[in-house]
Amino acid sequence: MLHLVVIIGLLASVSSKPCGTAESKRELLTSLNMNLLRSVDNPGLPNPSIHLALRLSNYHSLAKEAEYLNKLNNQLHNDIQSSITNSQPVTGILALYGLALRSSCYDLTTITFTVGDHSENLLTHLKNQMEQEKEHIVVNRRPLTNYYQYSLGLLSLCVSSIKVHNHVSHKVIVAADKNDFKLGETESIDTYAMAGMALQCEKDSGLYMGNFTELNIALSEIKKKILDSRRPDGHMGNEFSTGLAVQALLAMGSDVADCADSMVAMRTAARNNVYHNPMAISQMLPALQKTSYLTLKSKQCLNESDSLVLASTNPTVPVPSSINVHVIVKVVTSSKAEVVYSVDVPKGSSLLEALNLLKTKNVGFTFELEPSLWGPFLSSVDGEQARQSDRRYWHLSSDGTALTEGVSDFKIEVAQKIRIENTSY
Ligand code: B12
Ligand SMILES: *[C@@H]1O[C@H](CO)[C@@H](O)[C@H](O)[C@H]1NC(C)=O
Ligand SMILES: *[C@@H]1O[C@H](CO)[C@@H](O)[C@H](O)[C@H]1NC(C)=O
């Protein structure tokens, strides 16, 4: 009998372990929150997704957040203005900017852009962008940007109680129904999650005037898709979509407990420093705090805990490893021509460092980057551009497995064959 008690006790302690103590969970959240707060001093354009996550957190550094909001209103605003002037679509970034402003309870009607010869406020311009996106779907059966940004646009308008044409929302319902949230061959769980939050918001606010049965069917299909994407380790889609997937499930009314598989999976990944990119933290942290972008709809910014104090840290300067690893880089162009290069790089280098090293060897390898919210995006290789306007991009894989990180985040720890292929999606 005593044995049995001991065994049960052991089992209980083993099974409760992955969930961790309340103390260790709080420490993890604080450290993620601090890392995000520290990232606001990084050079480059301010990132509205980071502001949004800081504002959705339970703990704040109100002065730093106000400073960052200012930066958004100047630098990001200017950048979006120049995209508008150059007639580039701004759906996603404008939507995120709107969500960021909303998260600070900022009066959005005061933010305006010059469009052609007149001035339009942010939400009006976003609404017009959505009309253009919709027209593009009608003609080309896909949005001007992508369904992730399309859904982000709907969500941003919805949390500010802006009603769009039923046709605009209906396109997301149809796409969900047809399983159209794909990038190439793979389903984008990030996109299902964003679409779920957008449609749920419309449902909750009574903004959708179309067929309610259809809306409900789409929502349950999206929910099922997200739940079905759960891997044995608890992640939904991959490590980087789980945060948005959990946010969507919470928004759609699921009871995602603190110790649910996906929460545990995210905390484990966070402890293993998988989320070192601030953009990744910005999508995970709200989920880990059991909140979602949908809560912006009723956010009031009252009585916030101004308790986050940045401890100064001594930046650790990584010492390059003295061990070299051999990397083979195979470039496959749009005409299927293959060029193989090789380079030895210090173990632990990023793929970007490896590509830079290869470039300096003057063996014909060249490349170009474009900045994005996730960091540098590889846009051109050996003089060939993979244009998003042609729905092409340089797909990255290692030893036959697609990378889940970009060139500056992916680290080379062992000898491997990197394939960079001009791919259509
Ligand atoms: C749509 C999309 C794409 C499209 C973008 C083009 C388009 N017009 O649709 C395409 C198919 C090109 C793409 C490519 C890749 N993607 Co992608 N993509 C997305 C998605 C679903 C939405 C991005 C978006 O529109 N954001 C909204 C706008 C406002 O933000 P933005 O930063 O301005 O958007 C641009 C950049 O994000 C850029 N982009 C897209 N993906 C990636 C990935 C990286 C690493 C970088 C630096 C930039 C970048 O394209 C966007 C449109 O111009 C996100 C999901 C998410 N959670 O964010 C994944 C996501 C960002 N992608 C991801 C990955 C891994 C990739 C690839 C590295 C895949 C691969 N193995 O090759 C490549 C990039 C390779 C390269 N050349 O550098 C990961 C990044 C995770 C991480 N830790 O870095 C995400 C989070 C998906 C996931 N859960 O795994 N992607
Ligand atoms: C609403 O959609 C459902 C499901 O597609 C359909 O059966 C029903 O006839 C539609 N109702 C109306 C009024 O169009
Ligand atoms: C404000 O927050 C403090 C601490 O979080 C709490 O004790 C207090 O009751 C709150 N006051 C209001 C009006 O919500």
Coordinates of C-alpha atoms and ligand atoms in Angstrom, one line a residue:
M1 CA 0.0 0.0 0.0
L2 CA 2.7 2.4 1.0
H3 CA 4.5 1.5 -2.3
L4 CA 1.5 2.5 -4.3
V5 CA 1.3 5.9 -2.5
V6 CA 4.9 6.5 -3.3
I7 CA 4.4 5.5 -6.9
I8 CA 1.3 7.8 -7.3
G9 CA 3.3 10.6 -5.7
L10 CA 6.1 10.1 -8.1
L11 CA 3.8 10.0 -11.1
A12 CA 2.1 13.2 -9.9
S13 CA 5.4 15.1 -9.6
V14 CA 6.5 13.8 -13.0
S15 CA 3.4 14.8 -14.7
S16 CA 3.2 18.3 -13.1
K17 CA 6.8 19.1 -14.0
P18 CA 6.4 20.3 -17.6
C19 CA 3.9 22.9 -16.4
G20 CA 6.4 24.4 -13.9
T21 CA 5.8 26.4 -10.8
A22 CA 3.9 29.7 -10.8
E23 CA 7.1 31.4 -9.8
S24 CA 9.1 30.0 -12.8
K25 CA 6.3 31.0 -15.2
R26 CA 6.3 34.5 -13.9
E27 CA 10.0 34.8 -14.2
L28 CA 9.9 33.6 -17.8
L29 CA 7.2 36.1 -18.7
T30 CA 9.1 39.0 -17.0
S31 CA 12.3 38.0 -18.9
L32 CA 10.4 37.9 -22.3
N33 CA 8.8 41.2 -21.5
M34 CA 12.2 42.7 -20.6
N35 CA 13.8 41.5 -23.8
L36 CA 11.0 43.0 -25.8
L37 CA 11.3 46.3 -23.9
R38 CA 15.1 46.3 -24.5
S39 CA 14.5 45.8 -28.3
V40 CA 12.8 49.2 -28.6
D41 CA 16.3 50.7 -28.5
N42 CA 17.4 48.6 -31.5
P43 CA 18.4 50.7 -34.6
G44 CA 16.0 50.8 -37.5
L45 CA 12.3 51.5 -37.9
P46 CA 10.1 51.1 -34.8
N47 CA 7.9 47.9 -35.0
P48 CA 4.2 48.3 -34.3
S49 CA 3.9 44.6 -33.4
I50 CA 6.3 45.2 -30.5
H51 CA 4.4 48.2 -29.2
L52 CA 1.2 46.2 -29.4
A53 CA 2.7 43.3 -27.3
L54 CA 4.2 45.7 -24.7
R55 CA 0.8 47.4 -24.4
L56 CA -1.1 44.1 -24.1
S57 CA 1.2 42.9 -21.2
N58 CA 0.2 43.0 -17.6
Y59 CA 3.3 44.9 -16.7
H60 CA 4.6 48.2 -18.2
S61 CA 7.3 50.7 -18.4
L62 CA 4.9 53.5 -19.3
A63 CA 7.6 56.1 -20.1
K64 CA 9.4 53.8 -22.5
E65 CA 6.1 52.8 -24.1
A66 CA 5.2 56.5 -24.6
E67 CA 8.5 57.2 -26.1
Y68 CA 8.1 54.3 -28.6
L69 CA 4.6 55.5 -29.5
N70 CA 6.2 58.8 -30.4
K71 CA 8.7 57.0 -32.6
L72 CA 5.9 55.1 -34.4
N73 CA 4.1 58.4 -35.0
N74 CA 7.2 59.9 -36.6
Q75 CA 9.4 57.3 -38.2
L76 CA 6.9 54.6 -39.0
H77 CA 4.3 57.2 -40.1
N78 CA 6.9 58.7 -42.6
D79 CA 7.8 55.3 -43.9
I80 CA 4.2 54.4 -44.6
Q81 CA 3.6 57.8 -46.1
S82 CA 6.4 57.2 -48.6
S83 CA 5.0 53.8 -49.5
I84 CA 1.6 55.3 -50.1
T85 CA 3.2 58.0 -52.3
N86 CA 4.9 55.3 -54.3
S87 CA 1.6 53.5 -54.7
Q88 CA 2.8 50.4 -52.8
P89 CA 0.2 48.4 -50.8
V90 CA 0.4 49.1 -47.1
T91 CA -2.4 46.9 -45.8
G92 CA -0.5 44.9 -43.2
I93 CA 1.8 47.6 -41.8
L94 CA -1.1 50.1 -41.7
A95 CA -3.3 47.6 -39.9
L96 CA -0.5 46.9 -37.3
Y97 CA 0.1 50.6 -36.9
G98 CA -3.7 51.0 -36.2
L99 CA -3.6 48.2 -33.7
A100 CA -0.6 49.7 -32.0
L101 CA -2.3 53.1 -31.7
R102 CA -5.5 51.5 -30.4
S103 CA -3.4 49.5 -27.8
S104 CA -2.3 52.9 -26.4
C105 CA -5.9 54.2 -26.5
Y106 CA -4.7 56.9 -29.0
D107 CA -7.3 58.8 -31.0
L108 CA -6.8 57.3 -34.4
T109 CA -8.8 60.0 -36.2
T110 CA -5.9 62.4 -35.7
I111 CA -3.6 60.3 -37.8
T112 CA -3.7 61.2 -41.4
F113 CA -1.8 60.5 -44.7
T114 CA -1.6 62.4 -47.9
V115 CA -3.1 60.3 -50.7
G116 CA -2.9 61.9 -54.1
D117 CA -4.1 65.4 -53.6
H118 CA -6.0 65.0 -50.4
S119 CA -5.7 63.9 -46.8
E120 CA -7.2 60.6 -45.5
N121 CA -7.2 59.4 -41.9
L122 CA -5.6 56.1 -41.1
L123 CA -8.8 54.0 -40.8
T124 CA -10.3 55.5 -44.0
H125 CA -7.2 54.7 -45.9
L126 CA -7.1 51.2 -44.5
K127 CA -10.7 50.7 -45.5
N128 CA -9.9 51.8 -49.0
Q129 CA -6.9 49.5 -49.1
M130 CA -9.2 46.6 -48.1
E131 CA -11.5 47.5 -51.0
Q132 CA -8.5 47.3 -53.4
E133 CA -7.5 44.0 -51.9
K134 CA -11.0 42.7 -52.4
E135 CA -11.1 43.8 -56.0
H136 CA -7.8 42.0 -56.5
I137 CA -9.4 38.8 -55.2
V138 CA -12.4 39.2 -57.5
V139 CA -10.1 39.6 -60.5
N140 CA -7.1 37.4 -59.6
R141 CA -8.6 35.1 -56.9
R142 CA -6.0 36.2 -54.4
P143 CA -5.3 39.4 -52.4
L144 CA -2.9 42.1 -53.5
T145 CA -0.7 41.2 -50.5
N146 CA -1.8 38.0 -48.8
Y147 CA -4.6 36.7 -46.6
Y148 CA -2.6 37.3 -43.5
Q149 CA -2.5 41.0 -44.1
Y150 CA -6.0 41.0 -45.4
S151 CA -7.2 39.5 -42.1
L152 CA -5.0 41.9 -40.1
G153 CA -6.7 44.7 -41.9
L154 CA -10.1 43.5 -41.1
L155 CA -9.1 43.0 -37.4
S156 CA -7.6 46.4 -37.1
L157 CA -10.8 48.1 -38.5
C158 CA -13.0 45.9 -36.4
V159 CA -11.3 46.7 -33.0
S160 CA -11.9 50.4 -33.9
S161 CA -15.5 49.6 -34.7
I162 CA -15.2 50.4 -38.4
K163 CA -17.7 48.5 -40.5
V164 CA -16.5 47.2 -43.9
H165 CA -18.6 46.0 -46.8
N166 CA -20.0 42.5 -46.3
H167 CA -18.2 41.5 -49.5
V168 CA -14.9 42.3 -47.9
S169 CA -15.4 40.1 -44.9
H170 CA -17.1 37.5 -47.0
K171 CA -13.8 36.9 -48.9
V172 CA -12.2 35.6 -45.8
I173 CA -15.1 33.3 -45.1
V174 CA -14.8 31.9 -48.7
A175 CA -11.1 31.5 -48.4
A176 CA -11.3 29.6 -45.1
D177 CA -14.0 27.4 -46.7
K178 CA -11.8 26.7 -49.7
N179 CA -8.6 26.1 -47.7
D180 CA -7.0 29.0 -49.5
F181 CA -4.7 30.1 -46.7
K182 CA -1.6 28.4 -48.2
L183 CA 1.9 29.6 -49.0
G184 CA 3.1 27.3 -51.8
E185 CA 2.4 23.8 -50.6
T186 CA 2.2 24.5 -46.9
E187 CA -0.8 25.7 -45.0
S188 CA -0.2 28.9 -43.1
I189 CA -1.5 28.4 -39.5
D190 CA -0.5 32.0 -38.8
T191 CA -3.0 33.1 -41.5
Y192 CA -5.8 30.8 -40.1
A193 CA -5.2 32.4 -36.7
M194 CA -5.3 35.9 -38.0
A195 CA -8.5 35.2 -40.0
G196 CA -10.1 33.6 -36.9
M197 CA -9.4 36.6 -34.8
A198 CA -10.8 39.0 -37.5
L199 CA -14.0 37.0 -38.1
Q200 CA -14.5 36.5 -34.3
C201 CA -14.2 40.2 -33.8
E202 CA -16.8 40.9 -36.5
K203 CA -19.1 38.4 -34.9
D204 CA -18.7 39.8 -31.4
S205 CA -19.2 43.4 -32.5
G206 CA -22.2 42.6 -34.6
L207 CA -20.5 44.2 -37.6
Y208 CA -21.1 41.4 -40.1
M209 CA -24.5 41.8 -41.8
G210 CA -24.1 38.8 -44.1
N211 CA -25.2 35.2 -43.6
F212 CA -24.5 34.4 -39.9
T213 CA -24.6 30.6 -40.5
E214 CA -21.8 31.0 -43.0
L215 CA -19.8 33.1 -40.5
N216 CA -20.2 30.5 -37.8
I217 CA -19.3 27.6 -40.1
A218 CA -16.1 29.4 -41.2
L219 CA -15.2 30.1 -37.6
S220 CA -15.6 26.4 -36.6
E221 CA -13.6 25.3 -39.7
I222 CA -10.8 27.7 -38.7
K223 CA -10.8 26.4 -35.2
K224 CA -10.7 22.8 -36.3
K225 CA -7.8 23.6 -38.7
I226 CA -5.8 25.2 -35.9
L227 CA -6.5 22.3 -33.5
D228 CA -5.6 19.7 -36.1
S229 CA -2.3 21.4 -36.7
R230 CA -1.1 20.5 -33.2
R231 CA 2.1 18.5 -33.3
P232 CA 3.0 15.8 -30.7
D233 CA 5.2 18.4 -28.9
G234 CA 2.2 20.8 -28.5
H235 CA 3.2 23.4 -31.1
M236 CA 0.5 24.3 -33.6
G237 CA 1.9 24.7 -37.1
N238 CA 5.5 25.4 -36.0
E239 CA 7.2 27.2 -33.1
F240 CA 6.5 30.6 -34.7
S241 CA 2.8 30.2 -35.4
T242 CA 1.8 28.7 -32.0
G243 CA 1.5 32.2 -30.3
L244 CA -1.0 33.4 -32.9
A245 CA -2.8 30.1 -32.9
V246 CA -3.2 30.2 -29.1
Q247 CA -4.4 33.9 -29.3
A248 CA -7.0 32.8 -31.9
L249 CA -8.2 29.9 -29.8
L250 CA -8.6 32.2 -26.8
A251 CA -10.4 34.8 -29.0
M252 CA -12.7 32.1 -30.3
G253 CA -13.7 31.2 -26.8
S254 CA -11.5 28.1 -26.1
D255 CA -10.4 27.6 -22.6
V256 CA -6.6 27.4 -23.1
A257 CA -5.4 26.5 -19.7
D258 CA -2.0 27.6 -18.4
C259 CA -0.8 24.0 -18.6
A260 CA -2.2 23.1 -21.9
D261 CA 0.3 21.4 -24.3
S262 CA 0.7 24.5 -26.5
M263 CA 1.4 26.8 -23.5
V264 CA 4.0 24.3 -22.2
A265 CA 5.5 24.0 -25.7
M266 CA 5.9 27.8 -26.0
R267 CA 7.4 28.1 -22.6
T268 CA 9.9 25.3 -23.4
A269 CA 10.8 27.0 -26.6
A270 CA 11.2 30.3 -24.9
R271 CA 13.5 28.8 -22.3
N272 CA 15.6 27.3 -25.1
N273 CA 15.9 30.8 -26.6
V274 CA 13.9 29.9 -29.8
Y275 CA 12.2 33.3 -29.5
H276 CA 15.3 35.6 -29.7
N277 CA 13.8 37.6 -32.6
P278 CA 11.7 40.5 -31.0
M279 CA 9.1 40.0 -33.7
A280 CA 8.6 36.4 -32.5
I281 CA 8.4 37.5 -28.9
S282 CA 5.8 40.1 -29.9
Q283 CA 3.5 37.4 -31.2
M284 CA 4.0 34.9 -28.4
L285 CA 3.9 37.1 -25.3
P286 CA 0.2 38.0 -25.5
A287 CA -0.6 34.3 -25.8
L288 CA 1.6 33.3 -22.9
Q289 CA -0.3 36.0 -20.8
K290 CA -3.6 34.4 -22.0
T291 CA -4.7 37.4 -24.0
S292 CA -5.3 38.2 -27.7
Y293 CA -5.4 41.1 -30.1
L294 CA -9.2 40.9 -29.9
T295 CA -9.1 42.3 -26.4
L296 CA -8.1 45.7 -27.9
K297 CA -11.8 46.1 -28.8
S298 CA -12.5 47.1 -25.2
K299 CA -9.1 48.2 -24.0
Q300 CA -9.3 51.3 -21.7
C301 CA -5.7 51.9 -20.6
L302 CA -6.7 52.6 -17.0
N303 CA -4.7 51.9 -13.8
E304 CA -1.8 50.1 -15.5
S305 CA 1.0 48.6 -13.5
D306 CA 4.1 50.7 -14.2
S307 CA 6.4 48.2 -12.6
L308 CA 8.7 47.0 -15.4
V309 CA 12.2 48.3 -14.7
L310 CA 15.0 47.5 -17.0
A311 CA 18.0 46.0 -15.3
S312 CA 21.2 47.0 -17.0
T313 CA 23.0 44.1 -18.6
N314 CA 26.5 43.7 -19.8
P315 CA 26.0 42.8 -23.4
T316 CA 27.8 39.5 -24.1
V317 CA 29.9 39.9 -27.1
P318 CA 29.9 36.5 -28.8
V319 CA 33.4 35.2 -29.4
P320 CA 33.7 33.6 -32.9
S321 CA 34.3 29.9 -32.6
S322 CA 37.7 28.6 -33.7
I323 CA 36.0 25.5 -35.1
N324 CA 35.0 25.8 -38.7
V325 CA 32.1 23.9 -40.3
H326 CA 31.8 23.2 -44.0
V327 CA 28.7 24.7 -45.7
I328 CA 27.6 23.8 -49.3
V329 CA 25.3 26.5 -50.8
K330 CA 23.3 25.4 -53.8
V331 CA 21.5 28.2 -55.7
V332 CA 18.6 27.1 -57.9
T333 CA 17.4 29.9 -60.3
S334 CA 13.9 30.3 -61.8
S335 CA 15.1 28.5 -65.0
K336 CA 16.2 25.6 -62.7
A337 CA 19.9 26.3 -63.4
E338 CA 22.0 25.1 -60.4
V339 CA 25.2 26.6 -59.1
V340 CA 27.0 25.0 -56.1
Y341 CA 29.3 27.0 -53.8
S342 CA 31.1 26.0 -50.6
V343 CA 32.5 27.9 -47.7
D344 CA 33.9 27.2 -44.3
V345 CA 32.5 29.3 -41.5
P346 CA 33.0 29.5 -37.7
K347 CA 30.6 27.2 -35.9
G348 CA 27.6 29.2 -34.7
S349 CA 27.7 31.7 -37.5
S350 CA 24.4 32.9 -38.8
L351 CA 23.5 32.0 -42.4
L352 CA 23.8 35.7 -43.2
E353 CA 27.4 35.7 -42.0
A354 CA 28.1 32.6 -44.1
L355 CA 26.6 34.2 -47.2
N356 CA 28.7 37.4 -46.6
L357 CA 31.8 35.3 -46.3
L358 CA 30.9 33.5 -49.5
K359 CA 30.4 36.8 -51.3
T360 CA 33.9 38.0 -50.3
K361 CA 35.4 35.0 -51.9
N362 CA 34.6 36.4 -55.3
V363 CA 33.3 33.2 -56.8
G364 CA 30.3 34.8 -58.4
F365 CA 28.0 34.6 -55.5
T366 CA 26.0 37.8 -54.7
F367 CA 22.9 38.6 -52.8
E368 CA 20.7 41.5 -51.7
L369 CA 18.4 42.0 -48.7
E370 CA 15.3 43.9 -47.9
P371 CA 14.4 45.0 -44.4
S372 CA 11.2 43.7 -42.8
L373 CA 9.6 43.3 -39.4
W374 CA 11.2 39.9 -39.0
G375 CA 14.7 41.2 -40.1
P376 CA 16.5 40.9 -43.4
F377 CA 14.5 39.2 -46.2
L378 CA 16.6 37.6 -48.9
S379 CA 15.3 39.3 -52.1
S380 CA 18.0 38.7 -54.8
V381 CA 20.6 36.1 -55.4
D382 CA 23.3 36.0 -58.1
G383 CA 21.6 39.0 -59.7
E384 CA 18.2 37.4 -59.9
Q385 CA 15.3 38.9 -58.0
A386 CA 12.5 36.7 -56.7
R387 CA 9.7 39.2 -56.9
Q388 CA 6.7 39.2 -54.6
S389 CA 4.8 40.9 -57.4
D390 CA 5.4 37.7 -59.5
R391 CA 4.5 35.6 -56.4
R392 CA 8.1 34.3 -56.2
Y393 CA 10.6 34.2 -53.4
W394 CA 14.0 32.6 -52.5
H395 CA 13.0 29.6 -50.5
L396 CA 15.6 28.4 -47.9
S397 CA 16.2 24.8 -46.8
S398 CA 18.9 22.8 -45.1
D399 CA 19.6 19.2 -45.9
G400 CA 16.1 19.0 -47.5
T401 CA 14.2 20.6 -44.6
A402 CA 12.7 24.1 -45.0
L403 CA 14.2 26.6 -42.6
T404 CA 11.8 28.1 -40.0
E405 CA 14.0 31.2 -39.6
G406 CA 15.4 33.8 -41.9
V407 CA 19.1 34.3 -42.9
S408 CA 20.1 36.4 -39.9
D409 CA 18.4 34.2 -37.3
F410 CA 19.4 30.8 -38.6
K411 CA 22.6 29.5 -37.0
I412 CA 25.0 27.1 -38.5
E413 CA 26.1 24.6 -35.9
V414 CA 27.1 21.6 -38.1
A415 CA 28.2 21.0 -41.6
Q416 CA 25.3 21.1 -44.0
K417 CA 23.9 21.8 -47.5
I418 CA 21.9 24.9 -47.8
R419 CA 19.5 25.2 -50.8
I420 CA 18.3 28.6 -52.0
E421 CA 15.7 28.1 -54.6
N422 CA 13.7 30.6 -56.6
T423 CA 10.2 29.3 -55.9
S424 CA 6.7 30.4 -56.8
Y425 CA 3.9 30.4 -54.2
Ligands
B12_1 C1 3.1 35.7 -46.1 C2 4.4 35.2 -45.6 C3 5.4 34.9 -46.4 C4 5.4 35.2 -47.9 C5 5.6 36.8 -48.0 C6 5.2 37.3 -49.4 C7 3.8 37.7 -49.6 N1 3.5 38.8 -50.2 O1 2.9 37.0 -49.2 C8 6.6 34.4 -48.5 C9 6.1 33.1 -49.1 C10 7.5 35.1 -49.5 C11 7.4 34.0 -47.2 C12 8.7 33.6 -47.2 C13 9.4 33.1 -46.1 N2 8.9 33.0 -44.9 CO1 7.2 33.8 -44.3 N3 5.5 34.4 -43.6 C14 4.5 35.0 -44.2 C15 3.4 35.3 -43.1 C16 2.3 34.3 -43.2 C17 2.8 36.7 -43.2 C18 3.9 37.9 -43.4 C19 3.2 39.2 -43.5 O2 2.6 39.5 -44.5 N4 3.3 40.0 -42.4 C20 2.6 41.3 -42.3 C21 3.5 42.5 -42.7 C22 2.9 43.8 -42.2 O3 4.8 42.4 -42.0 P1 6.1 42.5 -42.8 O4 7.2 42.1 -42.0 O5 6.2 43.9 -43.5 O6 5.9 41.4 -44.0 C23 6.9 41.0 -44.9 C24 8.0 40.2 -44.2 O7 7.4 39.5 -43.1 C25 8.4 39.3 -45.3 N5 8.6 37.9 -44.8 C26 7.7 36.9 -44.9 N6 8.2 35.8 -44.3 C27 9.4 36.2 -43.8 C28 10.4 35.4 -43.1 C29 11.5 36.0 -42.7 C30 12.5 35.2 -41.9 C31 11.8 37.4 -43.0 C32 13.0 38.0 -42.6 C33 10.8 38.1 -43.7 C34 9.7 37.5 -44.1 O8 7.3 39.2 -46.3 C35 6.2 40.0 -45.8 C36 5.4 40.7 -47.0 O9 6.3 41.5 -47.7 C37 4.3 35.2 -41.8 C38 3.5 34.8 -40.5 C39 3.8 35.7 -39.3 N7 3.5 35.1 -38.1 O10 4.2 36.8 -39.4 C40 5.3 34.1 -42.2 C41 6.7 34.0 -41.5 C42 7.2 35.4 -41.1 N8 7.6 33.4 -42.5 C43 8.5 32.6 -42.0 C44 9.5 31.9 -42.7 C45 10.3 30.9 -42.0 C46 9.7 32.2 -44.1 C47 10.9 31.7 -44.9 C48 12.3 31.8 -44.3 C49 10.6 30.2 -45.3 C50 11.7 29.5 -46.1 N9 12.0 28.3 -45.6 O11 12.2 29.9 -47.1 C51 10.8 32.6 -46.2 C52 11.7 33.8 -46.3 C53 13.0 33.5 -47.0 C54 13.8 34.7 -47.5 N10 13.8 34.9 -48.8 O12 14.3 35.4 -46.7 C55 8.3 32.5 -40.5 C56 9.4 33.3 -39.8 C57 9.8 32.7 -38.4 C58 11.1 33.3 -38.0 N11 11.5 33.0 -36.8 O13 11.8 34.0 -38.6 C59 6.8 33.0 -40.3 C60 6.6 33.6 -38.9 C61 5.9 31.8 -40.5 C62 6.1 30.6 -39.5 N12 5.3 30.5 -38.5 O14 7.0 29.9 -39.7 N13 6.6 34.2 -46.1
LIG2 C1 -26.8 30.9 -45.2 O1 -25.8 29.9 -45.4 C2 -26.2 28.6 -45.2 C3 -24.9 27.7 -45.2 O2 -24.2 28.0 -46.4 C4 -27.3 28.2 -46.2 O3 -27.7 26.9 -46.0 C5 -28.4 29.2 -46.1 O4 -29.4 28.9 -47.1 C6 -28.0 30.6 -46.2 N1 -29.1 31.5 -45.8 C7 -29.4 32.5 -46.6 C8 -30.5 33.4 -46.1 O5 -28.9 32.8 -47.7
LIG3 C1 -5.6 49.6 -9.5 O1 -4.6 48.6 -9.4 C2 -4.2 48.3 -8.1 C3 -3.0 47.4 -8.1 O2 -3.0 46.6 -9.3 C4 -5.4 47.7 -7.3 O3 -5.1 47.4 -6.0 C5 -6.6 48.7 -7.4 O4 -7.7 48.1 -6.8 C6 -6.9 49.2 -8.8 N1 -7.9 50.2 -8.8 C7 -8.9 50.3 -9.7 C8 -9.8 51.5 -9.6 O5 -9.1 49.4 -10.5

